mmCIF file of C-alpha atoms in Angstrom:
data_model
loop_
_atom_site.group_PDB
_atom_site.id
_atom_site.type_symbol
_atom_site.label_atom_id
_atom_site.label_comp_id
_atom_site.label_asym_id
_atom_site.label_seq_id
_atom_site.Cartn_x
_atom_site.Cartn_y
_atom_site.Cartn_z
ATOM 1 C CA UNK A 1 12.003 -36.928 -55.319
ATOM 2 C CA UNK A 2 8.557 -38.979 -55.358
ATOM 3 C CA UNK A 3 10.089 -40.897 -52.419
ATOM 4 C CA UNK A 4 10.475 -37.986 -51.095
ATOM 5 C CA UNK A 5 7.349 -36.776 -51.425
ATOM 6 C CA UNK A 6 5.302 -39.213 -50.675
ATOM 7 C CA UNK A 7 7.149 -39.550 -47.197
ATOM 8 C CA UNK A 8 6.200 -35.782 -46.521
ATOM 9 C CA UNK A 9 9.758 -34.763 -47.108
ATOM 10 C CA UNK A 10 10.413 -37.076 -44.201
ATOM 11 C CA UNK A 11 13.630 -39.933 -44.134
ATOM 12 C CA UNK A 12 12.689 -40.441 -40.348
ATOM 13 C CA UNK A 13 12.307 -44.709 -41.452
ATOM 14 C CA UNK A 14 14.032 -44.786 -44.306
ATOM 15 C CA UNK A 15 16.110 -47.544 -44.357
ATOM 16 C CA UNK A 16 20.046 -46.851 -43.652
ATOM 17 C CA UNK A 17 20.880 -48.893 -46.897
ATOM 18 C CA UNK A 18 18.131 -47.043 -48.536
ATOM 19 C CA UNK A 19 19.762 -43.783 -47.842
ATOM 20 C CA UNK A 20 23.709 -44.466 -48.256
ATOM 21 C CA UNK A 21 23.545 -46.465 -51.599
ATOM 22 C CA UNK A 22 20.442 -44.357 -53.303
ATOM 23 C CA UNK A 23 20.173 -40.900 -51.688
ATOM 24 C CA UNK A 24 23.717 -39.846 -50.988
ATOM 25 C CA UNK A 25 24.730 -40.430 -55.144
ATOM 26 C CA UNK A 26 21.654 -38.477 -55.566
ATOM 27 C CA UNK A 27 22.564 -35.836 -53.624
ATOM 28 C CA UNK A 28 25.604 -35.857 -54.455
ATOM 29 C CA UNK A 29 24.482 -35.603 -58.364
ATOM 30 C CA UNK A 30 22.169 -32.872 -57.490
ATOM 31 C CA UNK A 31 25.117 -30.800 -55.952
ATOM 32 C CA UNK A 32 27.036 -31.130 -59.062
ATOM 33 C CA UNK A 33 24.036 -29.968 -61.335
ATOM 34 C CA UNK A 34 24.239 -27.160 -59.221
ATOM 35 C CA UNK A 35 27.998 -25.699 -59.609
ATOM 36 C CA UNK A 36 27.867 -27.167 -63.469
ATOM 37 C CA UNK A 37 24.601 -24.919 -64.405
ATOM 38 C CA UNK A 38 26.359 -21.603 -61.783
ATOM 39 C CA UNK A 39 29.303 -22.152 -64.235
ATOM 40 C CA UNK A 40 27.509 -22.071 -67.372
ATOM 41 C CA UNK A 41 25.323 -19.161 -66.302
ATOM 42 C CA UNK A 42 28.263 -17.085 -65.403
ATOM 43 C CA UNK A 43 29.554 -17.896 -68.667
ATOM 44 C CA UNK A 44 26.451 -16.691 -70.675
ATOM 45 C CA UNK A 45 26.241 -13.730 -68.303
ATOM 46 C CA UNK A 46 29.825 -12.782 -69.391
ATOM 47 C CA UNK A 47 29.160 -13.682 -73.181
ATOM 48 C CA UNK A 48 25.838 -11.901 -73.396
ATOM 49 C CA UNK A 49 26.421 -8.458 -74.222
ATOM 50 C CA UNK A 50 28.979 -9.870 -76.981
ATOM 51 C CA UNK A 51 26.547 -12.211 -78.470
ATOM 52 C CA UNK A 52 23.453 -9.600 -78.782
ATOM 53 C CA UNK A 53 26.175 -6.892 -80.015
ATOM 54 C CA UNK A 54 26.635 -9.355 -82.886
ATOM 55 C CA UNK A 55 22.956 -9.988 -83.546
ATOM 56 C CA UNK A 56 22.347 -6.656 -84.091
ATOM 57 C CA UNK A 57 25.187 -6.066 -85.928
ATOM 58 C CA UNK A 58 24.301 -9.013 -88.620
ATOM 59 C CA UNK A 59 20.776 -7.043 -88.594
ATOM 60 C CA UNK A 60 22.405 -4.358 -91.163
ATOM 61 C CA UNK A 61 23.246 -5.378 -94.731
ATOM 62 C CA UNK A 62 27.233 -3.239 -94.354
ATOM 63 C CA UNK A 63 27.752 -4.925 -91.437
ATOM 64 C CA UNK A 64 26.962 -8.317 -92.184
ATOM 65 C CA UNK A 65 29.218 -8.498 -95.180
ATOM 66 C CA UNK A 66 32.016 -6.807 -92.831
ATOM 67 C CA UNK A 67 31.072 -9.792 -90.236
ATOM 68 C CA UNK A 68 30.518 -12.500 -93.121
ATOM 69 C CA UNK A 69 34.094 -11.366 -94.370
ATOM 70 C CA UNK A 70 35.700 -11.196 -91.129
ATOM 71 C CA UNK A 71 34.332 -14.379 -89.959
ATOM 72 C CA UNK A 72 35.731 -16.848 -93.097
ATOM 73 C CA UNK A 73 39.529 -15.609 -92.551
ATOM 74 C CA UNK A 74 41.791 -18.464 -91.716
ATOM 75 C CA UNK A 75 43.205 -16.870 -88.451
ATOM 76 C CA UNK A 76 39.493 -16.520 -87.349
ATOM 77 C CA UNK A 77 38.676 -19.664 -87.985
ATOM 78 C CA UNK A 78 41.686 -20.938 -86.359
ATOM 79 C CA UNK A 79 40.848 -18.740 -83.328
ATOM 80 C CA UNK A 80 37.064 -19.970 -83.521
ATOM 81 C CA UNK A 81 38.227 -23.785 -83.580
ATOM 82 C CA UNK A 82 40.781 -23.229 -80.870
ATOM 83 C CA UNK A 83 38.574 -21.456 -78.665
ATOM 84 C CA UNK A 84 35.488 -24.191 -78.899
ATOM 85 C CA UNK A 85 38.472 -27.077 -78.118
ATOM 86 C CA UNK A 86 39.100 -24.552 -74.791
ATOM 87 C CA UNK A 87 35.729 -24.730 -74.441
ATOM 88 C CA UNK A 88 35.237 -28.620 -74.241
ATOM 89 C CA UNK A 89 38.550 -29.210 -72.206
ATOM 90 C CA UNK A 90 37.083 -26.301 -69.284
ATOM 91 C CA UNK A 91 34.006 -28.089 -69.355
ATOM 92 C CA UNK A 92 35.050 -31.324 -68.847
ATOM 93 C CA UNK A 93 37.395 -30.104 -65.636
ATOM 94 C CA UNK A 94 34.758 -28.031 -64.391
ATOM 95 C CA UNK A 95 32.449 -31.179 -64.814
ATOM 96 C CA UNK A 96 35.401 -33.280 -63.298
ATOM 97 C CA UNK A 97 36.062 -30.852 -60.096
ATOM 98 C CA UNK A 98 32.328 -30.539 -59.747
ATOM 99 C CA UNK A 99 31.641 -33.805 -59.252
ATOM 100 C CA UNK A 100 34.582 -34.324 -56.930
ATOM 101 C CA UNK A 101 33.673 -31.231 -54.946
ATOM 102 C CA UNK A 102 29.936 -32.752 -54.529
ATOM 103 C CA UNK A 103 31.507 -36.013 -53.041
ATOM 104 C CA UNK A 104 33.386 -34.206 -50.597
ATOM 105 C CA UNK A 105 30.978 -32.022 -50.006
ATOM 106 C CA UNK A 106 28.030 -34.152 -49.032
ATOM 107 C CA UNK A 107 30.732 -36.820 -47.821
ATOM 108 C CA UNK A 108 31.887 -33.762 -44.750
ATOM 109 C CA UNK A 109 28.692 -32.292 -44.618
ATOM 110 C CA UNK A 110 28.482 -33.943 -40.707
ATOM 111 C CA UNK A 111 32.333 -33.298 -40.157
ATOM 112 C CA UNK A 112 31.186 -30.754 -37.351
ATOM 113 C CA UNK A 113 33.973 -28.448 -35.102
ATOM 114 C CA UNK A 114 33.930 -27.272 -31.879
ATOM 115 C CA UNK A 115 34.333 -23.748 -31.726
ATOM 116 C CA UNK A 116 35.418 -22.199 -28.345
ATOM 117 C CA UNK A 117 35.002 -18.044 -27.621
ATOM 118 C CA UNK A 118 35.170 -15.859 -24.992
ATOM 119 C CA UNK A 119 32.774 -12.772 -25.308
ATOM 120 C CA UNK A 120 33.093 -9.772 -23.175
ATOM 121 C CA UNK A 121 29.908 -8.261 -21.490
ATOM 122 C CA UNK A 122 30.816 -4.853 -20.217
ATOM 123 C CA UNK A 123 29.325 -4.606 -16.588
ATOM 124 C CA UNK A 124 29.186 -8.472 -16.496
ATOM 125 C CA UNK A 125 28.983 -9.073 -12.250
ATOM 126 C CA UNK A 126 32.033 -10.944 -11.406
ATOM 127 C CA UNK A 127 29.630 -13.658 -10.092
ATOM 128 C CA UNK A 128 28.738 -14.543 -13.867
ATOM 129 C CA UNK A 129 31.859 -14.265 -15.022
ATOM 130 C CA UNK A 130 32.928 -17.455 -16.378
ATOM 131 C CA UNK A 131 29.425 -18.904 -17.625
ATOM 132 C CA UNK A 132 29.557 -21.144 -20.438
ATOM 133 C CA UNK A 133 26.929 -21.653 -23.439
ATOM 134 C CA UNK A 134 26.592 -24.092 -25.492
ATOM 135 C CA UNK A 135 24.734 -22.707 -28.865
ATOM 136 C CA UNK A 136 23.381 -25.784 -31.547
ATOM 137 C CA UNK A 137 21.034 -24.100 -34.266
ATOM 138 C CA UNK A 138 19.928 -24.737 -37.674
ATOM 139 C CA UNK A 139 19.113 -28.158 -37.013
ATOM 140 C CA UNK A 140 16.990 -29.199 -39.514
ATOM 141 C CA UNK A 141 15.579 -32.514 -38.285
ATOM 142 C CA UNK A 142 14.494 -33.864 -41.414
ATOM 143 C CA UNK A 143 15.520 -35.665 -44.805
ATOM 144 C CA UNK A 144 19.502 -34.618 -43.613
ATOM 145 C CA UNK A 145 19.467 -34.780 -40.512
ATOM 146 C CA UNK A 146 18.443 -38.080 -38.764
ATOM 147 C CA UNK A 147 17.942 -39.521 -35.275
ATOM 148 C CA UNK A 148 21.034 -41.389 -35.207
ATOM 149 C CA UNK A 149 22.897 -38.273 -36.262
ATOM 150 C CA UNK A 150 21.441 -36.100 -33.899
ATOM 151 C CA UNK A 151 21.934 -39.261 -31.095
ATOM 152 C CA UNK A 152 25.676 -38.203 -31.500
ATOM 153 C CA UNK A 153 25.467 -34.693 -31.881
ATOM 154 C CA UNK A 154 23.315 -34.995 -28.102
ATOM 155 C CA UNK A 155 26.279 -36.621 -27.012
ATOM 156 C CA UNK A 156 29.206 -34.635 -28.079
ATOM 157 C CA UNK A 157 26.500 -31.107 -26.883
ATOM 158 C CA UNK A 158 26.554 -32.583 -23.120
ATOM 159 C CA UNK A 159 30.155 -33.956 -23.053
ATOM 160 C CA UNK A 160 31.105 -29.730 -23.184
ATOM 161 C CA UNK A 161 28.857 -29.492 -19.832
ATOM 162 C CA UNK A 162 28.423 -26.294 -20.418
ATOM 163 C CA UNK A 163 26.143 -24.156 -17.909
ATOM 164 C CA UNK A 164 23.457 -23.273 -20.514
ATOM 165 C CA UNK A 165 22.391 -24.919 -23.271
ATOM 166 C CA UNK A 166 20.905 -22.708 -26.167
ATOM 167 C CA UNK A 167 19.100 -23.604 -29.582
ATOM 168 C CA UNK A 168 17.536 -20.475 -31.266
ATOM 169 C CA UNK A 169 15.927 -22.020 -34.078
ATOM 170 C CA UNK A 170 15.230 -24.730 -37.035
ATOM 171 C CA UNK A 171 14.096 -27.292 -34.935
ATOM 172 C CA UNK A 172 12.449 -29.517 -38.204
ATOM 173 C CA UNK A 173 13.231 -28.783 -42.054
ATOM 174 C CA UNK A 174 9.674 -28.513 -43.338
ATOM 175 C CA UNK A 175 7.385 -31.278 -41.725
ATOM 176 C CA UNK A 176 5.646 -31.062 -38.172
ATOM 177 C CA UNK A 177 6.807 -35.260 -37.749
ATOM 178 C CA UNK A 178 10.236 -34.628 -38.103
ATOM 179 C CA UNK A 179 10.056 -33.505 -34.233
ATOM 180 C CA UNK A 180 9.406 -36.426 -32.874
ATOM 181 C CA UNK A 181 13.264 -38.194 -33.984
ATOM 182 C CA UNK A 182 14.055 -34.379 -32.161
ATOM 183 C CA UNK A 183 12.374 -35.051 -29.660
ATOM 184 C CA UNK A 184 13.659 -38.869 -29.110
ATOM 185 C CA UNK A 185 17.353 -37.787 -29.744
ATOM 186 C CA UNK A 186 17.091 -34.153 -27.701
ATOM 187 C CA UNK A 187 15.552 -35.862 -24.610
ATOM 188 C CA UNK A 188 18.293 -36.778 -23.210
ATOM 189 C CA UNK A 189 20.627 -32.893 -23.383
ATOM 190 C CA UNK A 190 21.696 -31.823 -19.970
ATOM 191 C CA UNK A 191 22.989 -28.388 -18.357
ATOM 192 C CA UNK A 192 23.366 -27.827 -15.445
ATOM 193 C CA UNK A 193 21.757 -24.103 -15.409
ATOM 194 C CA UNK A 194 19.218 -24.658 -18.228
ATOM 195 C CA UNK A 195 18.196 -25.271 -21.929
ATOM 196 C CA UNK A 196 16.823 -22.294 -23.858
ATOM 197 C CA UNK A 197 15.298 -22.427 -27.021
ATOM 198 C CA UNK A 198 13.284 -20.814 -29.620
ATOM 199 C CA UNK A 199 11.155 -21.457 -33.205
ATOM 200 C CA UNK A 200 12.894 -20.549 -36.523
ATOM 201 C CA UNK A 201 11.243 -19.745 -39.449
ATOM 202 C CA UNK A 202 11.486 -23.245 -40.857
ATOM 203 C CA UNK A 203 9.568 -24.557 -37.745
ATOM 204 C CA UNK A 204 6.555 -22.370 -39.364
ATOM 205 C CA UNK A 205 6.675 -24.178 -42.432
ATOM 206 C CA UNK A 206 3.872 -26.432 -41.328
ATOM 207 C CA UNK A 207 2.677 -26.448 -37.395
ATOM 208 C CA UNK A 208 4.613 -24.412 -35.483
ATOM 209 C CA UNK A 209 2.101 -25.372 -32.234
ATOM 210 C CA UNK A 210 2.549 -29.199 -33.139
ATOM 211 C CA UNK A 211 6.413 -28.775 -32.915
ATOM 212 C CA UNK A 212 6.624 -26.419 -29.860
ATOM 213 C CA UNK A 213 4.433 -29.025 -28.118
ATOM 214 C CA UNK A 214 6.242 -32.020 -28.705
ATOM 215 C CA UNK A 215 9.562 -30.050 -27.604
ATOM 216 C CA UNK A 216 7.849 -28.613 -24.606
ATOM 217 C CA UNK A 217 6.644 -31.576 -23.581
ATOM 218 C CA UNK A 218 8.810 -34.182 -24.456
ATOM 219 C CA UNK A 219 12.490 -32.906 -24.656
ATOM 220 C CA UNK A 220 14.288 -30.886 -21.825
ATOM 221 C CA UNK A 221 14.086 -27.512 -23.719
ATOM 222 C CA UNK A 222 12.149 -24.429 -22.407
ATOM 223 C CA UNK A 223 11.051 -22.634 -25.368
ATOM 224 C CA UNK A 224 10.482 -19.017 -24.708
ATOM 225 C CA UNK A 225 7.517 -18.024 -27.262
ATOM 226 C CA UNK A 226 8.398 -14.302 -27.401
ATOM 227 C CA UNK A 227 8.840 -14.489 -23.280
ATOM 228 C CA UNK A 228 11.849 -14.043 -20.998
ATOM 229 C CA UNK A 229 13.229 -15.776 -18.136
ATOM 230 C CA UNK A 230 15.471 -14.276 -14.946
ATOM 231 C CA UNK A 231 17.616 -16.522 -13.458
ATOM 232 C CA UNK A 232 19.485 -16.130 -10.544
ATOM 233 C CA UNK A 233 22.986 -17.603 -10.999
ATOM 234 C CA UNK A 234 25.680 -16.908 -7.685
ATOM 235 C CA UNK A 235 22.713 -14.313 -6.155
ATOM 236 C CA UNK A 236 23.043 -12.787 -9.335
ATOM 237 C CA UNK A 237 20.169 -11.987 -11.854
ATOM 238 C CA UNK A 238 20.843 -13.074 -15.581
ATOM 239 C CA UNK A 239 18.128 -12.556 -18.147
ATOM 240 C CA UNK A 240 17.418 -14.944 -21.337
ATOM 241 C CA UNK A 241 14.818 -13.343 -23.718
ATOM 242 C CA UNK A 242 13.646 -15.621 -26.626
ATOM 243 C CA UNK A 243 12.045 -14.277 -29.919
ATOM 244 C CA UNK A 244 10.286 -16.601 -32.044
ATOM 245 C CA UNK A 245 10.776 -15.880 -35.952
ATOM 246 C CA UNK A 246 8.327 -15.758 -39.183
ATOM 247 C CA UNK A 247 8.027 -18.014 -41.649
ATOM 248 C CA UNK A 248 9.829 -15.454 -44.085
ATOM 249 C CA UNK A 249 13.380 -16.164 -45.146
ATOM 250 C CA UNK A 250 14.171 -12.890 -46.394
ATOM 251 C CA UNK A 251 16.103 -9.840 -44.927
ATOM 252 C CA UNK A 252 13.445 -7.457 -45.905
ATOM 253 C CA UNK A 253 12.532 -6.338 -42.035
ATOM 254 C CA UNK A 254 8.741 -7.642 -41.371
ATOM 255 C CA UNK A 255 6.217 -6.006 -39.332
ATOM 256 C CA UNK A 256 5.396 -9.320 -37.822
ATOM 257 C CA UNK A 257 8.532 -10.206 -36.760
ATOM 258 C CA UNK A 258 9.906 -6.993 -35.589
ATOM 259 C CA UNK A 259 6.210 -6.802 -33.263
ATOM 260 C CA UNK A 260 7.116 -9.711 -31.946
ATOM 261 C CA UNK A 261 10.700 -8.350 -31.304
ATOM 262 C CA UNK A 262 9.290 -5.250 -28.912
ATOM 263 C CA UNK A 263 6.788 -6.750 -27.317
ATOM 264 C CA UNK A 264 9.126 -9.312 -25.650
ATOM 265 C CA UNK A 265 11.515 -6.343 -25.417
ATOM 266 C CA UNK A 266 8.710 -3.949 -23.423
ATOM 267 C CA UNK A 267 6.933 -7.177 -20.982
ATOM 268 C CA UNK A 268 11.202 -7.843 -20.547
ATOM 269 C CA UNK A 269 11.412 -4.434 -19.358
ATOM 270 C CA UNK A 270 8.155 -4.768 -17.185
ATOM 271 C CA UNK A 271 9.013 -8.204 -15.477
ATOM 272 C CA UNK A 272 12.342 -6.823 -14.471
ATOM 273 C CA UNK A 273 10.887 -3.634 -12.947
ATOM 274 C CA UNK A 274 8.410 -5.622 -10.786
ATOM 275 C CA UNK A 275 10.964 -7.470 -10.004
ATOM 276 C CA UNK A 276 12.998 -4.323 -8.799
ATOM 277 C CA UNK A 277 15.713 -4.898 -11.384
ATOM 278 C CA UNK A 278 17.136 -2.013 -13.735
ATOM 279 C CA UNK A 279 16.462 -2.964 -17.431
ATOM 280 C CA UNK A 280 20.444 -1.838 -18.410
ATOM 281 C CA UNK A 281 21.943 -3.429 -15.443
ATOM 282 C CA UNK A 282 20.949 -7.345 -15.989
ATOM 283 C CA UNK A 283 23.047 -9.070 -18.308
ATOM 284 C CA UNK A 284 19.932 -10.098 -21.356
ATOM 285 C CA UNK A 285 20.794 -12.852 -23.635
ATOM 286 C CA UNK A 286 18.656 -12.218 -26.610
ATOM 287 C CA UNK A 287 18.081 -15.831 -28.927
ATOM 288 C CA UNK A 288 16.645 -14.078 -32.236
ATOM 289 C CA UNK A 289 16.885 -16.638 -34.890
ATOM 290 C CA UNK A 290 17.602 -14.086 -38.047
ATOM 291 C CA UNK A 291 20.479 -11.695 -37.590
ATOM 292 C CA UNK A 292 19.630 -9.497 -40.359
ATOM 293 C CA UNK A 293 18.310 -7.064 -38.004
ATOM 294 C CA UNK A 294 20.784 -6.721 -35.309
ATOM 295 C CA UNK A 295 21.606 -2.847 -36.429
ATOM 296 C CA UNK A 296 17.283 -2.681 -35.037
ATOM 297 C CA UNK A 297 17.503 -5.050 -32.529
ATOM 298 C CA UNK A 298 20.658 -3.448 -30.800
ATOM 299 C CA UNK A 299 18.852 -0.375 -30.073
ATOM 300 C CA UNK A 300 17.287 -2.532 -27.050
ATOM 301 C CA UNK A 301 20.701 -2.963 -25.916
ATOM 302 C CA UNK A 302 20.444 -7.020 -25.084
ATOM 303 C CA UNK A 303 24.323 -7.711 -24.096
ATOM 304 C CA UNK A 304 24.579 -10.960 -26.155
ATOM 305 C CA UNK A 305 22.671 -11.550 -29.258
ATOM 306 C CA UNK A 306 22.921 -15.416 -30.474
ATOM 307 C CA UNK A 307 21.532 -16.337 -33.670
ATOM 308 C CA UNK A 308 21.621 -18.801 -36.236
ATOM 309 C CA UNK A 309 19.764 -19.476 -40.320
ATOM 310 C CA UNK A 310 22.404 -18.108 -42.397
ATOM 311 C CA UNK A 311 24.042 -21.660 -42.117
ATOM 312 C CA UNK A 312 27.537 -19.941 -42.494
ATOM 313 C CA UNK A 313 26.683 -19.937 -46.476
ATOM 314 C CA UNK A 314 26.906 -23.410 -46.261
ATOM 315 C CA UNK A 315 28.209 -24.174 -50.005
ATOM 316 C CA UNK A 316 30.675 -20.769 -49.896
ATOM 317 C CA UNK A 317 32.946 -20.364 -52.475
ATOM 318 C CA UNK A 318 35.064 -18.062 -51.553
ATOM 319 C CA UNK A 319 36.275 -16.146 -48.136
ATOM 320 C CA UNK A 320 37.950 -12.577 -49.022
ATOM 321 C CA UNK A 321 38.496 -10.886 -45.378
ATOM 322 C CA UNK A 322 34.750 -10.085 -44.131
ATOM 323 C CA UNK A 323 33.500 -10.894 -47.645
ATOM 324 C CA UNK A 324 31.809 -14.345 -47.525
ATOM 325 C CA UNK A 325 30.847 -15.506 -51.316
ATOM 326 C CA UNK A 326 27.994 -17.051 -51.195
ATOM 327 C CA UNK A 327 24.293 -16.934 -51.366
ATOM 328 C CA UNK A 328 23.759 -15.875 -47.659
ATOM 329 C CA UNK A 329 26.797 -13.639 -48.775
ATOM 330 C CA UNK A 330 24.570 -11.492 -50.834
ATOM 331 C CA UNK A 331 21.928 -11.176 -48.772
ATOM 332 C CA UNK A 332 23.541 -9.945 -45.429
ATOM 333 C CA UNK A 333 26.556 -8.818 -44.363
ATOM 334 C CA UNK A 334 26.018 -11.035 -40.941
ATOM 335 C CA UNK A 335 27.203 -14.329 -41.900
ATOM 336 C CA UNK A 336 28.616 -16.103 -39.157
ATOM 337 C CA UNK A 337 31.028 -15.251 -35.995
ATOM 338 C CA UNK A 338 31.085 -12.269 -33.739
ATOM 339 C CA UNK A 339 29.531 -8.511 -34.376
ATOM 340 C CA UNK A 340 29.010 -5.841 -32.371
ATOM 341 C CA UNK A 341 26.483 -2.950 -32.869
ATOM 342 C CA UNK A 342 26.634 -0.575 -30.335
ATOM 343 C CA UNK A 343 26.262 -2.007 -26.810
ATOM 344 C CA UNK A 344 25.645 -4.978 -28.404
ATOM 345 C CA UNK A 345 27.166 -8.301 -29.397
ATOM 346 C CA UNK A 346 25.775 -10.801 -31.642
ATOM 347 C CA UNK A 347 27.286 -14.389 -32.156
ATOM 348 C CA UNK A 348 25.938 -16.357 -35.670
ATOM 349 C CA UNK A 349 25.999 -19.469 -35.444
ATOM 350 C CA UNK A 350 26.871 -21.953 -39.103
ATOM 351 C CA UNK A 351 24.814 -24.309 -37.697
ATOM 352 C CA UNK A 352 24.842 -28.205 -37.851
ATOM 353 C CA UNK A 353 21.834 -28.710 -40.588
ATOM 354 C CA UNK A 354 21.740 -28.434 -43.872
ATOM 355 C CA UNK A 355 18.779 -27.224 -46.400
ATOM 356 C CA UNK A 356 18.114 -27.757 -50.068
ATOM 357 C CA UNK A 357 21.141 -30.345 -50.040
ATOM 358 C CA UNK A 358 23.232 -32.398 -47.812
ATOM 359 C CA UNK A 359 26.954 -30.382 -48.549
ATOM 360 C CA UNK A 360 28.581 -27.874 -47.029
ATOM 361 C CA UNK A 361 31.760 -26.802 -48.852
ATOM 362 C CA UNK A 362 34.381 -24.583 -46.859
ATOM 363 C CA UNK A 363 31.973 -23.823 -44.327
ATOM 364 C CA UNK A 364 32.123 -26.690 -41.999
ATOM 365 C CA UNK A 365 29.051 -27.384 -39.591
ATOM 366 C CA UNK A 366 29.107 -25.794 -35.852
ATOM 367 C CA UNK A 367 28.633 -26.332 -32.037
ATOM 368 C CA UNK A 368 29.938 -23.422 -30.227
ATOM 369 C CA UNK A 369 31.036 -23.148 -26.448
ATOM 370 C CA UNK A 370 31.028 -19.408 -25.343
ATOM 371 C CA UNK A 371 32.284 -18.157 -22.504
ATOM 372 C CA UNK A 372 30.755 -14.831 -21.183
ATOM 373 C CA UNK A 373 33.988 -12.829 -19.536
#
């Protein structure tokens, strides 16, 4: 951690031996802390309203001798003793599979997939039919995610030579320097129609203007800064709208974010008017980092909604149906994969970055190739 620190939260030239025979244990250490203590919270959430019953209980003289008298009977002792052995033998497997769990965890955290959809835009001209997208989010150049990684990640992105490239979001963890390994690995992304992208609320966590300058000017990427772009594709109009996010992680709507959200909406609406095309007819793409608010954002009726930050739940411990357990679980009920909201359909994205720690558990990292149908 005062590595860490004192680098600015950076690993940009940290050594490679540095990071695989110090860091990873560490991480993987810190993982296990992490499901240990979740275990023995639950457990004193579960035992708490039996252990304060029996503090107040031993409060009254009657019931304290009742206790006192209960408590010194063979059986109960016998119970008592086998139940703290139980104890000790759980702990040491839940110790045991944490541990193992970590490894794996942080071990796979880069074992990506390739996910392949088609999505179906009603109207869509037949002339767009059969676009493809590429969407990469979440990617968290920083203390996880390094050059060489991203080098490969670049690679495997423009071997799906997809027609679009998008990246709503998470450029950089938390420092305006981790752009430039971005910037050096992201320079060389091709499409053949263009490469979209936006700012995501962890690109605010320093100098949002420092990042979007270094991308601008030194990667392929046009990053729309709450702005839109038409494109003509076969002589027919397609329209990518790109909202930039807050530095907020919460799903609490803000004000800021959803102003941002209508003005691009509203000058969208105006540039395709003096442009003489109707606002419902043009296929919009909307990149919106956050998809808390797609029931809000769906109102403006943008065809294809792609978004990102929820990571999947990236440590998820369960998957019941639509129930995803897991932090980002409890906060929204948009997770990752396809929605709809009325003439609306968003795509979340798991993202190929990690935050807090290196492991993802059941919820594998993502590059997505869509296909618009």
């Amino acid at each position: 951690y005062l590595y860490l620190f004192a680098k600015g939260f950076s690993s940009a030239d940290m050594p490679q031996w540095l990071y695989n025979s110090v860091f990873m244990p560490f991480y993987i250490y810190q993982t296990a802390m992490l499901f240990i203590g979740l275990y023995l919270f639950v457990g004193k959430v579960i035992k708490a309203p039996f252990a304060l019953a029996y503090i107040v209980l031993k409060k009254f003289k009657t019931t304290h001798s009742v206790l006192e008298r209960f408590s010194n009977k063979k059986t109960v002792k016998k119970i008592n003793y086998s139940r703290r052995m139980f104890i000790k033998s759980s702990a040491a497997l839940v110790s045991g599979y944490a541990f193992i769990g970590s490894t794996l965890g942080v071990l796979n955290s880069d074992d990506y997939e390739i996910i392949r959809k088609e999505i179906l835009i009603p109207g869509l001209p037949a002339e767009l039919k059969g676009l493809t997208i590429t969407l990469v989010c979440d990617i968290h150049s920083g203390p996880f995610m390094r050059e060489n990684l991203m080098r490969e990640y670049v690679e495997v992105i423009n071997d799906l030579k997809s027609d679009f490239i998008f990246i709503p979001g998470d450029i950089t963890n938390s420092n305006k320097n981790e752009v430039h390994p971005f910037a050096s690995a992201f320079k060389d992304l091709k499409a053949g129609k263009g490469i979209y992208g936006t700012l995501g609320n962890h690109d605010y966590f320093s100098d949002p203007e420092y990042i979007a300058n270094v991308v601008m000017n030194e990667t392929p990427i046009n990053l729309l800064r709450n702005d839109s772009k038409i494109i003509s594709v076969n002589n027919k109009e397609i329209c990518i709208v790109g909202v930039e996010d807050t530095r907020q992680s919460g799903a609490n709507p803000d004000p800021v974010l959803m102003n941002y959200f209508q003005s691009t909406m509203d000058n969208t609406r105006k540039k395709l008017s003096e442009s003489n095309l109707d606002y419902n007819s043009v296929p919009k793409i909307l990149l919106f980092h956050k998809p808390y608010f797609f029931d809000i954002i769906s109102k403006e009726s943008p065809q294809l909604v792609l978004s990102g930050h929820t990571h999947g739940g990236q440590v998820v411990l369960a998957k019941l149906g639509n129930i995803n357990i897991s932090f980002a679980g409890a906060i929204s009920k948009y997770i990752s994969g396809i929605y709809e909201s009325g003439k609306s359909t968003m795509y979340v994205s798991r993202g190929i970055g990690s935050v807090l720690l290196p492991v993802r558990v059941n919820c594998a990292p993502e590059i997505t190739q869509i296909t618009l149908v």
